[in-house]
Amino acid sequence: MSSTATPAKIKVETPFRRFVSEFAASKIAVGALLVFTIIALIAILAPWIAPQNPYDLAVLDIMDGRLEPGAVGGGGYVHWLGTDDQGRDMLSGIMYGLRISLLVGVGSAIIACAVGAALGMIAAYAGGKTDSAIMRLVDLQLSFPAILAALMILAFLGKGILNVVIAIVIVEWAYYARTVRGSALVERNREYIEAARCLALPSRIILFSHLLPNCLPPLIVVGTMQIARAIALEATLSFLGLGVPITEPSLGLLIANGFEYMLSGKYWISFYPGIALLVTIVAINLVGDQLRDVLNPRLKK
Amino acid sequence: MALYLLRRIMQSGFVLVAMSLLVFIGVYAVGDPIEILISPDADQEEKERAIRALGLDLPLWQQYLVFVSRALQGDLGRSFVFNEPAIQLILQRMPATLELAFGSMIIAIIIGLPLGLYAGLRPDTWGSKTIMAGSILGFSLPTFWVGLMLIMIFAVQLGWLPSTGRGDTAVLFGIPWSFLTIDGLSHILMPAFNLALFKISLVIRLTRAGVRETMLMDYVKFARAKGLSPTRVTFVHVFKNILIPVVTVLGLELGGTIAFSVVTETVFAWPGMGKLIIDSINVLDRPVIVAYLLMIVVMFIVINLIVDIVYTLLDPRVRLESKGT
């Protein structure tokens, strides 16, 4: 048969491979993904690659305070990005700060995604009163600016990493719920769901193993963008002094700590954490933008 | 129309009750109301008297009614720090915040409209692509970071603009305003621009989308066929029609702008409501926190209601639809 003579070189086109090749079509997006991977690696490996443990007060020397970038401190090594007022090496501070920022950002995005997706699917699948009750709540949540809602929650709960995560989840779940409900409403009427119903599968299985996987593409796009938003929100809250505790500073708190020295020309204490924050957020947004173009069926040629 | 308005007002009332319940739960159920509403310096006897005066010995639902009726009378407690009624304290700071918010609206229109118009009329040029890429940055960059960079460049490095405070103010209607003096204007420029960033991006996108859509309409083609100059077509026929969505969205953004001024005011030490709430949270001046949250929620709901009503009056489609039902 002629079909058996197909050259072995041709790869089978799987959905995943198609997705990868479409994603790679944009060089900017690939670069952004690379940058984000490096940032994530730095955050994960911080305890092993940072020149100093910025949380260990024993290694901090106040005599090394506010050294300029490139100066050699009492520890005998170069502070490439200078030191803050406590004599903390800024490079190490940023590496550890990235850990907290990413942990809070990604962690809260995942929890918000789980909560929002579950509620969105229930709304779409159940319909009727349940649907309108959940969607009213979503409307209410979305009509209030994120910063106001977060401020309200933190004013009552107080500072702390966990409270920041709770605040971000409460602020952001509605985006996921709306997205999932939208695509679940379309998918609900497809034949495969009907078939699953005819097989008398329990609702739980239909929801989570049949409906959910088909609602994933838009969810991934929203999720990526919301991670960037969550990181920015955490940084803003920490900058305002409502976020993470001072003992374990995230990028936002590092920036806040250096703010007062900026006016006297000691720019590096705020500036470099700010650059790290900026690069992280922009990289995630660029990846998200490309994901949206690839995963949006309306833009398919 | 009347029915629509009635339904819309009832909806706002419902949200208001829900939000007051939330704040109430925040104060009375999550936190310890004695700790929140009574100064920690008070002695035992003062505490007992305050507990009775505030009705904290009553059951929870009665406490809510007391809370609401006191709030309706404008009594939301006294600030621990300033020893003034919390409401009065906030009202004093409100003009500064409103000034900043409206300043940022004006800047958003002045910068956003021309850029959006250009990007819409010449979508494929290099300039338009730069504008659109810039608008993505405006959406995604944290406001406080941009504010910091503005201070670093224009206040520290170049020394062109002052970085903190309101500067000289002039009194109008018994309220001091910064925009009436040159010094005040130079103080408001940077914070207002900082607060405007998000809205500039929004206006650019809306204007661009509006222009691209409107240019394909029959009435624009007809105007062109009539031999009107491109300038007249753009500025009279197209421009008028894209203004409605831009103005509506900006109006809806007003509440968000006032909320987000918390960040800008902290960065630029602008003495408005936002700076007050952050300072109050940091020193645990709880009556001010509660009063601020309630006031801003009311403000938010009222603004949204007004924008909706104005929109109904402006857009015949909404009006007719509600007549039909």
XYZ file of C-alpha atoms in Angstrom:
626
model
C 0.000 0.000 0.000
C 1.169 3.502 -0.627
C 0.347 4.660 2.889
C 2.922 2.323 4.400
C 5.604 4.047 2.331
C 5.238 7.305 4.246
C 8.703 8.622 5.048
C 9.578 8.178 8.718
C 10.691 11.823 8.916
C 7.174 13.256 9.074
C 6.122 13.722 12.680
C 2.638 12.927 13.810
C 0.798 16.152 14.491
C -0.525 15.999 18.025
C -2.475 18.912 19.542
C 0.424 19.553 21.897
C 3.001 19.743 19.105
C 0.779 22.057 17.098
C 0.396 24.227 20.182
C 4.170 24.371 20.726
C 4.920 25.263 17.126
C 2.235 27.953 17.084
C 3.511 29.394 20.327
C 7.073 29.433 19.007
C 5.968 31.476 15.992
C 6.431 34.608 18.087
C 10.066 35.156 18.982
C 9.122 37.746 21.601
C 6.891 35.247 23.405
C 9.599 32.560 23.372
C 12.072 35.095 24.752
C 9.596 36.118 27.446
C 9.029 32.483 28.396
C 12.787 32.003 28.641
C 13.135 35.082 30.843
C 10.309 33.898 33.067
C 11.870 30.435 33.368
C 15.152 32.011 34.448
C 13.344 34.194 36.994
C 11.461 31.182 38.352
C 14.719 29.202 38.589
C 16.424 32.061 40.439
C 13.494 32.202 42.860
C 13.533 28.445 43.473
C 17.318 28.182 43.783
C 17.772 31.398 45.801
C 19.038 29.716 49.023
C 21.825 28.022 47.049
C 22.898 30.771 44.650
C 22.380 33.980 46.659
C 25.626 35.375 48.100
C 23.937 36.007 51.453
C 20.908 34.882 53.433
C 19.091 38.208 53.794
C 16.805 36.877 56.560
C 19.730 35.826 58.766
C 20.303 38.880 60.928
C 23.640 37.445 62.095
C 25.288 37.928 58.698
C 23.982 41.483 58.281
C 26.392 44.202 59.278
C 25.006 47.696 59.730
C 28.454 48.997 58.770
C 27.755 47.721 55.253
C 24.586 49.794 55.056
C 23.737 51.695 51.866
C 26.827 50.624 49.943
C 26.802 51.551 46.282
C 26.460 48.865 43.615
C 29.796 47.172 43.008
C 31.226 48.017 46.438
C 32.946 45.334 48.515
C 31.428 44.916 51.973
C 32.654 43.426 55.242
C 31.791 39.934 54.002
C 34.607 40.168 51.471
C 32.426 39.801 48.388
C 31.148 42.351 45.898
C 27.629 43.733 46.393
C 26.770 43.932 42.700
C 23.510 45.774 43.338
C 24.565 47.587 46.518
C 23.106 47.140 50.005
C 20.111 48.555 51.854
C 20.089 50.473 55.127
C 20.439 47.262 57.169
C 23.514 46.221 55.187
C 21.493 43.586 53.350
C 22.913 42.577 49.972
C 20.322 43.757 47.431
C 21.021 40.966 44.938
C 20.291 38.364 47.616
C 17.324 40.388 48.827
C 15.851 40.420 45.317
C 16.398 36.667 44.849
C 14.607 35.906 48.111
C 12.016 38.605 47.420
C 11.222 36.949 44.073
C 10.499 33.735 45.968
C 7.843 35.436 48.086
C 6.386 37.427 45.190
C 6.121 34.375 42.931
C 4.857 32.151 45.727
C 2.078 34.592 46.603
C 1.317 35.394 42.954
C 1.248 31.850 41.601
C -0.222 30.343 44.771
C -3.128 32.755 44.986
C -3.757 32.477 41.241
C -4.012 28.674 41.500
C -6.384 28.792 44.484
C -8.488 31.537 42.878
C -8.557 29.472 39.685
C -9.759 26.360 41.530
C -12.467 28.252 43.423
C -13.544 30.322 40.424
C -13.554 27.409 37.976
C -15.579 25.217 40.327
C -18.188 27.940 40.928
C -18.282 28.888 37.241
C -18.894 25.302 36.157
C -21.535 24.751 38.797
C -23.263 27.951 37.621
C -23.214 26.859 33.992
C -24.204 23.259 34.672
C -26.908 23.905 37.252
C -28.382 27.004 35.613
C -31.483 28.706 37.027
C -31.341 30.183 40.508
C -27.876 28.826 41.350
C -26.523 30.352 38.177
C -27.997 33.794 38.756
C -26.968 33.807 42.423
C -23.347 33.016 41.582
C -23.240 35.451 38.688
C -24.718 38.277 40.789
C -21.872 37.705 43.200
C -19.406 37.817 40.297
C -20.897 41.092 39.032
C -20.696 42.606 42.492
C -17.085 41.508 42.874
C -16.054 42.795 39.459
C -17.712 46.179 39.970
C -15.411 46.928 42.887
C -11.813 47.888 42.166
C -9.351 45.184 43.214
C -7.359 47.511 45.430
C -10.439 48.585 47.392
C -11.600 45.042 48.044
C -8.087 43.954 49.050
C -7.749 46.995 51.306
C -11.035 46.133 53.014
C -10.030 42.536 53.630
C -6.539 43.344 54.894
C -7.817 46.167 57.106
C -9.843 43.569 59.018
C -7.578 40.515 58.789
C -4.251 42.283 59.336
C -0.892 41.723 57.653
C 0.693 38.414 56.711
C 1.416 36.269 53.680
C -1.636 34.057 54.201
C -3.960 37.051 54.531
C -2.569 38.559 51.333
C -3.244 35.267 49.533
C -6.801 35.212 50.914
C -7.346 38.811 49.803
C -6.059 38.142 46.275
C -8.179 34.986 45.967
C -11.316 36.883 47.017
C -10.488 39.670 44.579
C -9.707 37.420 41.606
C -11.923 34.322 41.710
C -14.670 36.167 39.843
C -12.573 36.489 36.653
C -12.118 32.720 36.500
C -15.762 32.044 37.325
C -16.957 34.283 34.513
C -14.527 32.788 31.992
C -15.337 29.180 32.848
C -19.078 29.781 32.902
C -18.871 31.357 29.462
C -17.123 28.435 27.831
C -18.980 25.821 29.882
C -22.310 27.199 28.635
C -21.153 26.577 25.069
C -19.680 23.153 25.785
C -22.689 22.005 27.806
C -24.818 21.649 24.718
C -22.257 19.678 22.717
C -22.917 16.059 21.745
C -20.225 14.520 23.925
C -21.870 15.885 27.063
C -25.200 14.571 25.848
C -23.578 11.205 25.253
C -22.078 11.215 28.722
C -25.495 12.017 30.157
C -27.042 9.164 28.182
C -24.490 6.833 29.742
C -25.927 7.976 33.086
C -22.539 9.113 34.340
C -22.689 10.992 37.639
C -22.671 14.809 37.400
C -19.351 14.927 39.204
C -17.635 12.914 36.477
C -19.315 14.803 33.651
C -18.281 18.101 35.213
C -14.684 17.340 36.019
C -13.553 14.806 33.438
C -15.613 15.880 30.442
C -16.587 19.513 30.793
C -13.548 20.922 32.603
C -10.828 19.770 30.150
C -12.699 21.457 27.322
C -12.950 24.730 29.228
C -9.221 24.769 29.920
C -7.844 26.901 27.039
C -9.518 30.191 28.055
C -8.796 29.359 31.686
C -5.063 29.049 30.956
C -5.045 32.438 29.259
C -6.904 34.170 32.093
C -4.746 32.336 34.625
C -1.484 33.567 33.089
C -2.671 37.165 33.025
C -4.013 36.890 36.563
C -0.669 35.630 37.878
C 0.883 38.878 36.653
C -1.969 40.845 38.205
C -1.637 38.958 41.483
C 2.101 39.678 41.638
C 1.470 43.359 40.931
C -1.305 43.503 43.527
C 0.833 41.813 46.161
C 3.675 44.231 45.423
C 1.291 47.189 45.686
C -0.164 45.985 48.995
C 3.297 45.305 50.407
C 4.457 48.703 49.204
C 1.570 50.273 51.107
C 2.688 48.361 54.193
C -0.392 46.112 54.271
C 1.111 42.998 52.751
C 3.908 40.668 53.786
C 5.707 41.116 57.141
C 8.928 43.124 57.240
C 11.002 40.092 58.250
C 10.438 38.360 54.903
C 10.258 41.167 52.363
C 8.798 40.592 48.913
C 9.815 42.806 45.992
C 7.133 45.364 46.853
C 8.359 45.720 50.418
C 11.994 46.000 49.270
C 10.928 48.855 47.021
C 9.034 50.515 49.886
C 12.065 50.194 52.173
C 14.301 51.954 49.665
C 11.756 54.647 48.832
C 12.883 57.090 51.524
C 16.521 56.850 50.370
C 15.623 57.515 46.770
C 15.138 61.238 47.345
C 18.708 61.474 48.619
C 20.038 59.880 45.444
C 20.511 56.317 46.800
C 18.398 54.966 43.985
C 19.570 51.323 43.954
C 17.696 50.155 47.059
C 14.355 50.721 45.289
C 15.409 50.664 41.676
C 16.726 47.106 41.240
C 13.838 45.335 43.021
C 11.584 47.491 40.843
C 13.332 46.285 37.699
C 12.995 42.668 38.850
C 9.266 43.210 39.431
C 8.851 44.922 36.073
C 10.674 42.212 34.110
C 8.639 39.483 35.826
C 5.287 41.139 35.124
C 6.066 42.074 31.529
C 7.439 38.586 30.757
C 4.291 36.903 32.104
C 2.075 39.307 30.177
C 3.916 38.672 26.902
C 3.587 34.903 27.371
C -0.101 35.371 28.201
C -0.647 37.506 25.101
C 0.788 34.844 22.833
C -1.177 32.099 24.618
C -4.340 34.063 23.994
C -3.586 34.332 20.288
C -2.725 30.620 20.012
C -5.603 29.290 22.101
C -8.308 31.562 20.705
C -10.222 29.496 18.135
C -11.641 32.647 16.544
C -8.171 33.706 15.425
C -7.392 30.308 13.862
C -6.671 30.467 10.152
C -37.864 54.166 31.699
C -39.241 54.854 35.158
C -39.415 51.136 35.780
C -35.813 50.694 34.710
C -34.695 53.518 36.991
C -36.654 52.109 39.910
C -35.164 48.666 39.396
C -31.669 50.145 39.081
C -32.041 52.199 42.279
C -33.369 49.171 44.163
C -30.370 47.207 42.961
C -28.031 49.903 44.283
C -29.873 49.899 47.587
C -29.458 46.140 47.808
C -25.709 46.392 47.153
C -25.460 49.130 49.769
C -27.154 46.943 52.399
C -24.918 44.009 51.428
C -21.767 46.108 51.722
C -22.777 47.658 55.040
C -23.398 44.102 56.296
C -19.913 43.108 55.129
C -18.263 46.031 56.878
C -20.376 45.312 59.958
C -19.296 41.675 59.949
C -15.707 42.822 59.486
C -15.918 45.041 62.539
C -18.198 43.080 64.847
C -17.759 39.440 63.970
C -14.219 38.993 62.621
C -12.592 41.595 64.822
C -13.297 42.473 68.423
C -15.587 45.539 68.304
C -14.459 46.720 71.732
C -10.914 46.789 70.461
C -11.932 48.389 67.181
C -14.266 51.106 68.366
C -12.982 52.030 71.796
C -9.607 53.638 72.277
C -7.051 51.265 73.807
C -6.115 54.013 76.268
C -9.567 54.018 77.861
C -9.828 52.693 81.441
C -12.306 50.045 82.609
C -15.091 52.467 83.565
C -14.849 54.382 80.281
C -14.929 51.078 78.436
C -18.120 49.938 80.187
C -19.791 53.252 79.444
C -18.753 53.067 75.778
C -19.942 49.466 75.466
C -23.400 50.502 76.697
C -23.431 53.639 74.534
C -22.517 51.646 71.425
C -24.979 48.895 72.326
C -22.341 46.182 72.293
C -24.252 44.279 75.013
C -27.213 43.788 72.629
C -27.745 40.754 70.362
C -25.903 40.905 67.038
C -28.869 41.820 64.793
C -29.813 44.700 67.090
C -26.215 45.836 67.044
C -26.414 45.977 63.256
C -29.473 48.228 63.433
C -27.701 50.505 65.928
C -24.645 50.546 63.657
C -26.748 51.507 60.628
C -28.785 54.161 62.386
C -25.638 55.747 63.793
C -24.023 55.632 60.364
C -27.096 57.298 58.816
C -26.759 60.108 61.340
C -23.173 60.584 60.175
C -21.760 59.232 63.427
C -19.042 56.712 62.703
C -16.985 57.234 65.816
C -14.059 59.482 66.682
C -10.518 59.029 65.462
C -8.184 57.749 68.203
C -5.301 59.719 66.744
C -6.848 63.089 65.855
C -9.714 62.936 68.368
C -12.071 64.325 65.730
C -15.189 62.718 64.273
C -13.995 60.240 61.637
C -16.455 61.508 59.041
C -15.262 65.072 59.427
C -11.648 63.981 59.080
C -12.407 62.195 55.816
C -14.515 65.030 54.420
C -11.620 67.415 55.036
C -9.331 65.267 52.928
C -11.856 64.593 50.189
C -11.267 67.726 48.032
C -7.585 66.827 47.600
C -8.503 63.342 46.378
C -11.270 64.589 44.078
C -8.906 67.176 42.642
C -6.351 64.477 41.914
C -8.952 62.134 40.409
C -10.422 64.769 38.086
C -6.943 65.968 37.155
C -6.057 62.437 36.091
C -9.292 62.169 34.074
C -8.409 65.352 32.177
C -4.859 64.126 31.540
C -6.204 60.770 30.333
C -8.408 62.538 27.769
C -5.742 65.028 26.656
C -3.155 62.291 26.072
C -5.345 59.291 25.289
C -7.737 60.714 22.694
C -5.167 62.040 20.172
C -3.011 58.914 20.474
C -6.034 56.634 20.065
C -7.259 58.660 17.123
C -3.890 58.376 15.404
C -3.656 54.640 16.099
C -7.162 54.163 14.742
C -6.687 56.204 11.576
C -3.258 54.775 10.685
C -3.285 51.317 12.290
C -0.337 49.901 10.340
C 2.251 52.576 10.960
C 5.226 52.140 13.214
C 3.931 54.922 15.471
C 0.593 53.183 16.039
C 2.262 49.919 16.948
C 4.429 51.738 19.478
C 1.345 53.416 20.950
C -0.473 50.088 21.278
C 2.543 48.376 22.848
C 2.802 51.313 25.256
C -0.837 50.924 26.206
C -0.187 47.301 27.219
C 2.507 48.599 29.568
C 0.035 51.129 30.968
C -2.324 48.268 31.802
C 0.191 45.934 33.353
C 2.756 48.064 35.192
C 2.115 48.565 38.896
C 1.111 52.189 39.505
C 3.400 52.666 42.463
C 6.434 51.570 40.453
C 5.749 54.073 37.688
C 5.221 56.753 40.341
C 8.600 55.935 41.831
C 10.270 56.158 38.442
C 8.594 59.516 37.789
C 9.924 60.827 41.102
C 13.377 59.444 40.350
C 13.552 61.053 36.919
C 11.662 64.331 37.262
C 12.206 65.175 40.921
C 15.589 63.667 41.850
C 17.578 63.581 38.603
C 16.164 66.514 36.653
C 14.731 68.481 39.577
C 11.885 69.839 37.397
C 8.906 68.939 39.545
C 8.336 68.710 43.319
C 7.790 65.148 44.563
C 5.604 65.550 47.643
C 2.621 67.469 48.968
C 0.057 69.801 47.446
C 2.100 72.986 47.264
C 0.399 76.385 47.505
C -3.365 76.305 47.552
C -5.964 78.951 46.841
C -9.366 78.994 48.551
C -12.524 78.625 46.470
C -15.948 77.987 48.080
C -14.160 77.776 51.420
C -12.020 74.809 50.315
C -8.310 74.995 49.489
C -7.470 73.824 45.933
C -4.064 73.217 44.377
C -5.027 73.696 40.747
C -5.609 77.418 41.215
C -1.949 78.263 41.776
C 1.102 77.691 39.575
C 2.971 76.021 42.422
C -0.033 73.787 43.151
C -0.293 72.824 39.482
C 3.365 71.798 39.408
C 2.668 69.622 42.462
C -0.403 67.945 40.999
C 1.066 67.224 37.552
C 3.119 64.130 38.431
C 0.629 62.391 40.751
C -2.243 63.087 38.359
C -0.277 61.667 35.427
C 0.651 58.638 37.513
C -2.975 58.006 38.415
C -3.965 58.602 34.785
C -1.689 55.907 33.285
C -4.254 53.111 33.368
C -6.958 55.390 31.990
C -4.695 56.709 29.217
C -4.288 53.119 28.017
C -8.023 52.575 28.319
C -8.880 55.724 26.342
C -6.329 54.836 23.641
C -7.857 51.379 23.186
C -11.453 52.597 23.214
C -10.760 55.443 20.809
C -8.817 53.228 18.424
C -11.507 50.557 18.396
C -14.199 53.219 17.987
C -12.434 54.920 15.103
C -11.791 51.676 13.241
C -15.409 50.651 13.630
C -16.904 54.030 12.755
C -14.737 54.548 9.678
C -16.523 51.626 8.000
C -20.010 52.989 8.686
C -22.206 54.082 5.817
C -22.673 57.591 7.084
C -18.909 58.136 7.072
C -18.690 56.811 3.519
C -21.540 59.111 2.587
C -19.853 62.112 4.193
C -16.729 61.310 2.213
C -18.707 60.845 -0.987
C -20.273 64.249 -0.390
C -16.748 65.602 -0.781
C -16.206 66.731 2.801
C -12.592 67.179 3.765
C -11.010 64.253 5.666
C -10.394 66.561 8.635
C -14.074 67.441 8.840
C -15.150 63.805 8.507
C -12.746 62.765 11.248
C -13.382 65.510 13.738
C -17.081 66.109 13.254
C -18.614 62.844 12.079
C -16.358 60.196 13.554
C -15.210 61.967 16.677
C -18.685 62.737 17.994
C -19.699 59.116 17.894
C -16.661 57.699 19.633
C -16.979 60.203 22.464
C -20.020 58.500 24.011
C -18.337 55.200 24.955
C -15.138 56.990 25.996
C -16.978 59.350 28.331
C -19.128 56.551 29.774
C -16.192 54.301 30.523
C -14.239 57.171 32.034
C -17.239 57.987 34.212
C -17.395 54.378 35.371
C -13.686 54.576 36.095
C -14.119 57.532 38.452
C -14.883 55.315 41.432
C -11.922 53.091 40.651
C -9.709 56.161 40.289
C -10.702 57.399 43.719
C -9.971 53.947 45.155
C -6.639 53.670 43.347
C -5.579 57.128 44.492
C -4.643 55.300 47.712
C -1.469 54.157 45.967
C -0.633 57.403 44.197
C -1.299 59.494 47.294
C 1.049 57.303 49.328
C 3.829 57.567 46.744
C 3.561 61.338 46.340
C 2.550 62.103 49.960
C -0.603 63.764 48.620
C -2.724 64.646 51.667
C -6.014 63.093 50.505
C -8.380 60.381 51.731
C -6.178 57.601 50.404
C -3.143 58.677 52.388
C -5.384 59.042 55.433
C -6.682 55.460 55.201
C -3.194 53.981 54.794
C -1.891 56.006 57.746
C -4.953 54.967 59.759
C -4.453 51.281 58.960
C -0.802 51.533 59.970
C -1.611 53.064 63.374
C -4.837 50.999 63.757
C -7.077 54.059 63.901
C -10.099 51.828 63.333
C -13.037 54.271 63.392
C -11.417 56.107 60.480
C -10.917 52.814 58.602
C -14.575 51.844 59.028
C -15.785 55.324 58.097
C -13.556 55.428 55.001
C -14.691 52.028 53.776
C -18.370 52.881 54.232
C -17.994 56.268 52.572
C -16.098 54.965 49.580
C -18.620 52.166 49.080
C -21.481 54.663 49.129
C -19.574 56.925 46.756
C -18.888 54.019 44.441
C -22.489 52.889 44.307
C -23.763 56.427 43.732
C -21.259 57.052 40.916
C -22.193 53.792 39.188
C -25.869 54.636 39.520
C -25.416 58.124 38.060
C -23.334 56.829 35.143
C -25.955 54.204 34.383
C -28.745 56.775 34.431
C -26.793 59.215 32.250
C -26.014 56.391 29.867
C -29.695 55.535 29.617
C -30.488 59.130 28.800
C -27.726 59.310 26.163
C -28.223 56.000 24.411
C -31.637 55.597 22.761
C -31.155 51.837 22.427
C -31.137 51.283 26.191
C -34.089 53.617 26.594
C -36.215 51.920 23.965
C -35.363 48.445 25.154
C -36.567 49.192 28.661
C -39.744 50.763 27.259
C -40.501 47.551 25.440
C -40.293 45.373 28.528
